[in-house]
C-alpha positions as a printed Julia matrix, in Angstrom:
266×3 Matrix{Float64}:
  45.12  40.32   41.66
  45.77  43.89   42.83
  44.11  43.14   46.16
  46.37  40.13   46.58
  49.49  42.22   45.85
  48.37  44.9    48.28
  47.95  42.3    51.01
  51.38  40.87   50.25
  52.99  44.34   50.44
  51.23  45.02   53.75
  52.35  41.64   55.08
  55.97  42.33   54.14
  55.86  45.8    55.7
  54.44  44.44   58.95
  57.03  41.66   58.94
  59.84  44.16   58.54
  58.42  46.36   61.29
  58.1   43.4    63.63
  61.64  42.3    62.79
  62.94  45.81   63.51
  61.2   45.91   66.9
  62.65  42.53   67.83
  66.14  43.66   66.86
  65.94  47.14   68.4
  68.2   48.05   71.31
  66.47  47.0    74.55
  66.08  49.69   77.22
  65.01  49.63   80.88
  63.44  52.52   82.81
  64.91  52.69   86.31
  63.04  54.83   88.88
  64.72  57.08   91.46
  66.53  54.92   94.01
  68.36  55.47   97.3
  71.45  53.3    97.76
  73.53  52.85  100.9
  77.08  52.81   99.53
  78.54  51.04  102.57
  75.91  48.31  102.37
  77.38  47.41   98.98
  80.78  46.71  100.54
  79.25  44.76  103.42
  79.88  47.42  106.09
  76.75  47.59  108.27
  78.31  49.99  110.79
  78.14  53.01  108.46
  75.54  54.67  106.28
  75.98  56.86  103.25
  72.76  57.1   101.3
  73.11  58.3    97.73
  70.01  59.23   95.74
  70.11  58.01   92.15
  67.83  59.97   89.83
  65.57  58.08   87.44
  67.26  57.07   84.2
  67.04  54.76   81.22
  69.66  52.08   80.69
  70.19  49.81   77.71
  71.22  46.2    77.49
  74.73  45.68   76.16
  75.62  47.52   72.97
  75.67  44.8    70.34
  78.25  44.37   67.62
  75.63  45.3    65.01
  75.11  48.63   66.8
  78.82  49.3    66.99
  79.23  48.4    63.3
  76.89  51.27   62.4
  79.25  53.61   64.24
  82.25  52.12   62.44
  80.52  52.46   59.07
  79.74  56.11   59.78
  83.24  57.12   60.85
  84.84  55.13   58.04
  83.0   57.43   55.65
  83.53  60.71   57.53
  86.85  60.32   59.39
  90.49  59.55   58.69
  91.65  55.97   58.18
  93.82  56.26   61.29
  90.86  57.25   63.46
  88.69  54.49   61.99
  91.34  51.87   62.74
  91.72  53.23   66.29
  88.0   52.61   66.94
  88.03  48.94   65.96
  87.79  46.35   68.76
  91.23  45.62   70.16
  92.99  42.87   68.22
  94.29  41.35   71.48
  90.87  39.83   72.18
  91.84  36.98   69.84
  95.29  35.47   69.57
  95.08  34.62   65.89
  94.9   37.55   63.46
  92.81  35.52   61.01
  90.26  34.79   63.73
  90.21  38.47   64.64
  89.51  39.47   61.03
  86.78  36.86   60.89
  85.27  38.28   64.08
  85.07  41.74   62.54
  83.22  40.5    59.49
  81.2   37.5    60.7
  77.51  38.34   61.17
  77.12  35.53   63.7
  78.38  37.92   66.35
  76.09  40.82   65.42
  73.62  40.22   68.26
  76.35  39.55   70.81
  77.75  42.32   73.04
  80.65  44.03   71.3
  83.87  43.38   73.22
  87.39  44.69   72.92
  86.14  48.29   72.93
  88.12  50.63   75.17
  86.5   53.09   77.59
  87.59  55.94   75.34
  86.06  54.33   72.25
  82.86  53.53   74.14
  82.6   57.22   75.0
  83.21  58.08   71.34
  80.32  55.79   70.44
  78.14  57.59   73.02
  79.03  60.94   71.44
  78.29  59.69   67.92
  74.94  58.19   68.91
  74.0   61.34   70.85
  74.59  63.44   67.75
  72.72  60.94   65.55
  69.62  60.76   67.75
  69.19  64.43   68.69
  67.25  66.66   66.32
  69.54  69.67   66.81
  73.05  70.56   67.98
  71.57  71.66   71.31
  71.26  68.26   72.92
  67.96  67.45   74.63
  69.53  64.26   75.97
  72.82  62.42   75.81
  73.97  58.84   75.92
  76.81  58.04   78.28
  78.23  55.14   80.22
  76.49  54.34   83.54
  77.79  55.58   86.85
  78.74  52.62   89.01
  75.89  53.33   91.46
  73.43  53.48   88.55
  74.61  50.04   87.49
  73.96  48.61   90.95
  70.63  50.45   91.25
  69.52  48.99   87.93
  70.71  45.51   88.85
  68.84  45.59   92.15
  65.65  47.02   90.64
  65.47  44.67   87.66
  66.15  41.64   89.84
  63.39  42.56   92.3
  60.93  43.23   89.48
  61.77  39.96   87.74
  62.66  41.81   84.54
  64.95  39.91   82.17
  68.24  41.7    81.51
  71.88  41.01   80.72
  73.52  42.68   83.72
  76.0   40.49   85.58
  76.03  38.14   82.63
  79.05  36.92   80.62
  80.81  40.25   80.33
  81.76  43.04   82.7
  80.75  46.68   82.09
  82.71  49.88   81.65
  81.32  52.66   83.87
  82.03  56.39   84.04
  84.3   56.71   87.04
  88.05  56.8    87.46
  89.55  54.81   90.26
  92.1   55.92   92.82
  94.0   52.68   93.37
  95.35  53.55   96.82
  91.81  54.31   98.05
  90.13  51.09   96.93
  87.9   50.5    99.92
  87.09  54.15  100.59
  83.83  54.41   98.67
  83.44  58.23   98.82
  86.7   58.56   96.86
  85.26  56.9    93.8
  84.9   60.01   91.69
  84.09  61.0    88.16
  87.1   62.76   86.74
  87.8   63.76   83.17
  91.58  64.22   82.94
  93.13  67.33   81.48
  96.5   67.38   79.74
  98.47  67.98   82.94
  96.8   65.04   84.66
  97.87  62.74   81.84
 101.57  63.19   82.58
 103.53  61.02   85.04
 103.41  60.52   87.96
  99.6   60.43   87.66
  98.82  57.12   85.92
  95.59  56.57   87.88
  93.61  58.93   85.67
  93.83  56.32   82.92
  92.25  53.61   85.06
  88.49  53.27   84.74
  86.12  51.2    86.84
  84.63  47.95   85.57
  81.67  46.31   87.33
  79.74  43.07   86.96
  80.65  39.45   86.44
  82.28  38.04   83.33
  83.55  34.67   82.17
  86.85  35.62   83.83
  85.41  36.96   87.1
  82.46  35.31   88.84
  80.83  36.12   92.17
  77.51  34.7    93.29
  76.81  37.74   95.46
  76.07  41.12   93.89
  77.74  42.98   96.72
  80.24  45.7    95.95
  83.17  44.69   93.8
  85.08  46.85   91.37
  88.05  46.32   89.13
  90.05  48.77   87.05
  91.47  48.62   83.56
  93.25  51.13   81.34
  90.84  53.38   79.49
  92.73  53.3    76.19
  92.67  49.51   75.82
  89.94  47.03   74.94
  89.48  43.69   76.67
  87.8   40.47   75.61
  85.67  40.19   78.74
  84.49  43.83   78.95
  81.52  45.23   77.03
  79.49  48.4    77.59
  75.94  49.71   77.82
  74.34  53.15   77.62
  72.48  55.44   79.98
  70.14  58.0    78.44
  69.72  61.22   80.42
  68.03  64.58   79.79
  70.38  67.58   79.58
  69.58  70.39   82.0
  71.12  73.43   80.31
  70.72  75.5    83.5
  72.97  73.19   85.53
  76.48  73.56   84.13
  77.93  71.23   86.77
  75.64  68.31   85.96
  77.34  65.15   84.76
  75.63  65.44   81.4
  77.01  68.93   80.78
  80.44  67.81   81.97
  80.33  64.95   79.48
  79.46  67.39   76.68
  82.34  69.62   77.79
  84.63  66.58   77.77
  83.55  65.71   74.22
  84.12  69.28   73.05
  87.61  69.37   74.54
  88.81  66.37   72.54
């Protein structure tokens, strides 16, 4: 009888472990790539090769992942901050349907939508703190750079690796977008606004780049196309994914250290 119980316990433990592995966040390792920026916009007369360092990138952050963040801040933060981190209610026209969306487990394995760029970055900060063993970060999670997104898309497609890039939802990426310089690729820059930048007449600092297809925007070609949306709003067709990168403490100007500085300034 005891042997039977032991086998049953072992079976249940293995089942739970298998279930956890199936439900774990899916990650892709992307090797160092060189991308010709102008090739992405269909300009074959110019060359600007950008080297993209190796990185890890996740599939879309699912609602179940984001709910863990919400549960954590609900316990440790103010009610006002908790409410501010919820998916934007504008993603559904009916308030009852929106409330149902927040609670219904049917959406747990779907990409979380309605999350603003700012809230996605808050999630990155929370998960970075959760997954590092000390306050001195060995690595951080952040949103992808737009070239990382395209590098990953190109690599995964060529390798025949299943992924959810260019799927039903577009992606938030790191960069701001200077609207009057749309087709000038070198002017797509990463910029964390300071207080002065946030005042009129500088509204562009609030506009963040979105890449990839969605149910609202479809292109058969994966050539360069970017759109911009306000960073403090969530949208029903925009989700987000994570990049995991090692922090080089000796390089203060690295993007990872700038992200940490940005988090600390908030």
